[in-house]
Amino acid sequence: MRLAEERALLCETGRRMVGDGLVLGTSGNVSVRRGDLVAVTPGGVALDALTPGDCPVLDLSGEVVEGARDPSSEVPMHLAIYESTGTAAIVHTHSTYAVVVSTTLRELPPIHYNTLLLGGTVRVAPYATYGTPELAAHVRAALEGRQAALMQNHGAVAVGADLHRALEGARLLEWLCAVYVQAKAIGEPRVLTEEELAAVIGRAAQGPRGASPPAGR
């Protein structure tokens, strides 16, 4: 079986997505790329009910090279992202807070410094019908220089060097959206300034122990 390890990881990731509440029913999809092949979850199957054999393998033109089930309807989006980025894994969710924010904002501002882990302010890709080239183009643009994006009136997408990191990006984005929504219920959320974000980047560059004390102290 081609991409046997990757197809098994798709199933594991799908179960984690359902367990984390990132998808409901048969919504959401996941893919992983190795070389010129992509393994993707099928359409119409709950992500926690998948077996490796359920997950078709495609080439980069979208042709199925192995597998009996039809691939997810969002294959055009996945292939567009792979074409324009160096990513190796994609997680697409319909998580509650991500959808809420996608219906109300044009971008999710950096209200917490961990937004930097996603590349900064999270853009909201304009709405288009699922599975269309238009949606694929919108999401590809929203992901430029980012590890995640929201999809207007739809959901979220996160990318990574592997499925673990892509899933962690999706989980972080959902948490950031939840913080924003709950903060908004109390008042206007404070957004971190460019200077504050730059200071975080500088502090992270020093490593976990921080800067060394001046010599002689």
Tab-separated table of C-alpha atoms in Angstrom, residues 1 18 37 55 75 88 108-109 121 129 157 170 177 179 188 216-217:
chain	number	residue	atom	x	y	z
A	1	MET	CA	0.000	0.000	0.000
A	18	VAL	CA	-12.988	14.611	16.622
A	37	LEU	CA	2.053	12.082	-3.822
A	55	CYS	CA	-7.704	7.316	2.440
A	75	VAL	CA	-8.778	18.540	-2.714
A	88	ALA	CA	3.885	18.873	4.093
A	108	LEU	CA	-8.034	37.877	13.967
A	109	PRO	CA	-5.678	40.362	15.641
A	121	THR	CA	-2.449	38.323	12.503
A	129	THR	CA	-18.386	27.678	-2.274
A	157	VAL	CA	-7.065	25.641	7.907
A	170	ALA	CA	-5.441	24.201	14.268
A	177	CYS	CA	-10.595	32.421	18.567
A	179	VAL	CA	-10.170	33.786	23.828
A	188	GLU	CA	-12.950	45.300	23.756
A	216	GLY	CA	31.550	40.530	35.836
A	217	ARG	CA	28.163	40.197	37.539
